[in-house]
Amino acid sequence: TDYDTFNGLVASTVAVDATSVSGFGTVGVTVYQYTNNPNGQVTNSSQISVQTTTEDPSSLPALTLVLQNNEPIDYASSALPSVMAVRCFDYESSPYVRNVTCNNGLVVNLTCPAFSKGTYNVTCPGRARTPQCKTFDGTAFVVNPLCSVLSFDAY
């Protein structure tokens, strides 16, 4: 949009691979880039709607979309699994559960044994930050098996 250009933002793009259309097929492509969030869905990238039409459904073109994050995302900040020492303080007649918050924000449960106090090791799972190719199914954004992420950076 003119607003994005004025503010130095890079616009999202859609490229159509016409070589994937067989014969003399005709393909219509309509692209909408929303400047607001019409469905109130949580997203951190630009919102694009792409609609294609063709006389021959078997020759839909391959599309390459370049989406821009609204804010830079540090994908390198993925966390490896880690081990934390957690104390069970209470001497109880039956096992009890402690919720443990890991350094990466994930919560894991530790079942403390009955009639015992002590320190136990809890393994916190790793957390990877990678972009996903999702499409809106009318209710929510879901992973689309017909779409793949080719490359990505912070924007």
Short mmCIF file of C-alpha atoms in Angstrom, two decimals:
data_model
loop_
_atom_site.label_atom_id
_atom_site.label_comp_id
_atom_site.label_asym_id
_atom_site.label_seq_id
_atom_site.Cartn_x
_atom_site.Cartn_y
_atom_site.Cartn_z
CA THR A 1 0.00 0.00 0.00
CA ASP A 2 1.04 3.62 -0.30
CA TYR A 3 1.14 3.81 3.51
CA ASP A 4 3.62 0.90 3.67
CA THR A 5 5.80 2.41 0.95
CA PHE A 6 5.80 5.81 2.65
CA ASN A 7 6.89 4.20 5.93
CA GLY A 8 9.66 2.17 4.27
CA LEU A 9 7.90 -1.18 4.67
CA VAL A 10 8.38 -3.91 2.09
CA ALA A 11 5.14 -5.08 0.50
CA SER A 12 4.21 -8.73 0.33
CA THR A 13 4.31 -10.23 -3.16
CA VAL A 14 2.68 -13.02 -5.14
CA ALA A 15 4.40 -14.57 -8.17
CA VAL A 16 2.60 -16.90 -10.59
CA ASP A 17 4.59 -19.68 -12.26
CA ALA A 18 2.92 -19.70 -15.69
CA THR A 19 5.06 -22.65 -16.83
CA SER A 20 3.02 -24.89 -14.54
CA VAL A 21 -0.14 -24.18 -16.56
CA SER A 22 -0.66 -26.79 -19.25
CA GLY A 23 -1.29 -25.91 -22.88
CA PHE A 24 -3.18 -22.73 -23.59
CA GLY A 25 -5.00 -22.74 -20.28
CA THR A 26 -6.31 -19.51 -18.86
CA VAL A 27 -5.84 -18.78 -15.20
CA GLY A 28 -7.34 -15.99 -13.17
CA VAL A 29 -5.57 -14.83 -10.03
CA THR A 30 -7.06 -12.37 -7.56
CA VAL A 31 -4.92 -11.10 -4.70
CA TYR A 32 -6.13 -9.11 -1.70
CA GLN A 33 -3.73 -7.70 0.85
CA TYR A 34 -5.67 -6.69 3.91
CA THR A 35 -4.67 -3.50 5.65
CA ASN A 36 -6.68 -4.51 8.70
CA ASN A 37 -7.60 -7.81 10.34
CA PRO A 38 -11.08 -8.63 9.00
CA ASN A 39 -11.55 -11.84 10.99
CA GLY A 40 -9.83 -10.77 14.20
CA GLN A 41 -7.33 -13.65 13.91
CA VAL A 42 -3.95 -13.50 15.63
CA THR A 43 -1.14 -13.28 13.10
CA ASN A 44 2.27 -11.68 12.95
CA SER A 45 2.59 -11.52 9.17
CA SER A 46 0.81 -9.65 6.44
CA GLN A 47 -2.56 -11.05 5.51
CA ILE A 48 -3.05 -11.98 1.90
CA SER A 49 -5.99 -13.68 0.26
CA VAL A 50 -5.26 -15.43 -3.05
CA GLN A 51 -8.03 -16.84 -5.22
CA THR A 52 -7.37 -18.73 -8.44
CA THR A 53 -9.74 -19.83 -11.17
CA THR A 54 -9.08 -21.94 -14.23
CA GLU A 55 -10.97 -23.86 -16.88
CA ASP A 56 -8.80 -26.93 -16.18
CA PRO A 57 -8.53 -27.65 -12.43
CA SER A 58 -5.58 -29.98 -13.06
CA SER A 59 -3.45 -27.07 -14.29
CA LEU A 60 -3.57 -24.65 -11.40
CA PRO A 61 -0.39 -22.57 -11.36
CA ALA A 62 2.27 -22.76 -8.70
CA LEU A 63 2.27 -19.60 -6.60
CA THR A 64 5.13 -18.13 -4.62
CA LEU A 65 4.09 -15.76 -1.85
CA VAL A 66 6.52 -13.53 0.02
CA LEU A 67 4.96 -12.47 3.30
CA GLN A 68 6.39 -9.82 5.57
CA ASN A 69 6.33 -10.09 9.37
CA ASN A 70 4.78 -7.05 11.03
CA GLU A 71 7.65 -7.08 13.53
CA PRO A 72 11.01 -8.88 13.20
CA ILE A 73 11.06 -12.38 14.71
CA ASP A 74 14.24 -13.85 16.17
CA TYR A 75 14.02 -17.40 14.82
CA ALA A 76 17.50 -18.14 16.18
CA SER A 77 16.19 -17.91 19.75
CA SER A 78 15.05 -21.51 19.70
CA ALA A 79 15.81 -23.30 22.95
CA LEU A 80 17.42 -26.71 23.30
CA PRO A 81 16.10 -29.20 25.87
CA SER A 82 17.45 -28.50 29.34
CA VAL A 83 17.44 -30.12 32.78
CA MET A 84 16.29 -28.32 35.92
CA ALA A 85 16.63 -29.41 39.54
CA VAL A 86 13.27 -29.16 41.33
CA ARG A 87 12.61 -29.75 45.02
CA CYS A 88 9.66 -31.62 46.44
CA PHE A 89 9.18 -29.97 49.85
CA ASP A 90 6.08 -31.68 51.20
CA TYR A 91 6.04 -35.00 53.04
CA GLU A 92 2.65 -36.29 51.84
CA SER A 93 0.85 -39.64 52.22
CA SER A 94 0.17 -39.76 48.46
CA PRO A 95 2.02 -38.50 45.37
CA TYR A 96 1.35 -34.90 44.40
CA VAL A 97 2.02 -32.83 41.29
CA ARG A 98 4.16 -29.70 41.04
CA ASN A 99 3.88 -27.46 38.00
CA VAL A 100 7.36 -26.35 36.96
CA THR A 101 7.93 -23.38 34.64
CA CYS A 102 10.97 -23.95 32.45
CA ASN A 103 13.37 -21.18 31.41
CA ASN A 104 11.75 -21.07 27.94
CA GLY A 105 8.28 -20.49 29.42
CA LEU A 106 6.91 -24.00 28.93
CA VAL A 107 5.27 -25.67 31.92
CA VAL A 108 5.97 -29.32 32.80
CA ASN A 109 4.58 -31.44 35.62
CA LEU A 110 6.66 -33.24 38.22
CA THR A 111 4.98 -35.93 40.30
CA CYS A 112 6.55 -35.85 43.74
CA PRO A 113 6.56 -39.28 45.43
CA ALA A 114 4.64 -40.08 48.62
CA PHE A 115 6.48 -40.05 51.95
CA SER A 116 9.55 -38.41 50.46
CA LYS A 117 11.23 -35.05 50.18
CA GLY A 118 14.10 -34.35 47.83
CA THR A 119 15.49 -32.81 44.68
CA TYR A 120 14.58 -34.27 41.29
CA ASN A 121 15.70 -33.55 37.75
CA VAL A 122 13.06 -32.36 35.30
CA THR A 123 13.77 -32.30 31.57
CA CYS A 124 12.34 -29.22 29.89
CA PRO A 125 11.53 -29.75 26.21
CA GLY A 126 13.19 -27.65 23.55
CA ARG A 127 11.25 -25.07 21.64
CA ALA A 128 11.82 -24.27 17.99
CA ARG A 129 10.66 -21.08 16.35
CA THR A 130 10.07 -21.70 12.68
CA PRO A 131 7.53 -20.17 10.32
CA GLN A 132 4.67 -22.34 9.15
CA CYS A 133 2.59 -22.19 6.02
CA LYS A 134 -0.98 -21.81 7.25
CA THR A 135 -4.23 -20.95 5.54
CA PHE A 136 -7.50 -19.74 7.01
CA ASP A 137 -10.19 -22.44 6.95
CA GLY A 138 -13.04 -20.10 7.87
CA THR A 139 -12.51 -20.53 11.61
CA ALA A 140 -8.78 -20.57 12.32
CA PHE A 141 -5.37 -20.68 10.66
CA VAL A 142 -4.35 -24.31 10.05
CA VAL A 143 -1.21 -25.87 8.58
CA ASN A 144 -1.75 -26.43 4.84
CA PRO A 145 -0.11 -29.62 3.49
CA LEU A 146 -0.18 -28.19 -0.06
CA CYS A 147 2.02 -25.28 0.97
CA SER A 148 5.63 -25.14 2.13
CA VAL A 149 8.04 -22.57 3.54
CA LEU A 150 10.95 -22.14 1.11
CA SER A 151 13.06 -19.69 3.09
CA PHE A 152 12.70 -17.13 5.85
CA ASP A 153 14.42 -14.35 7.75
CA ALA A 154 13.46 -12.04 10.61
CA TYR A 155 11.12 -10.04 8.38
#
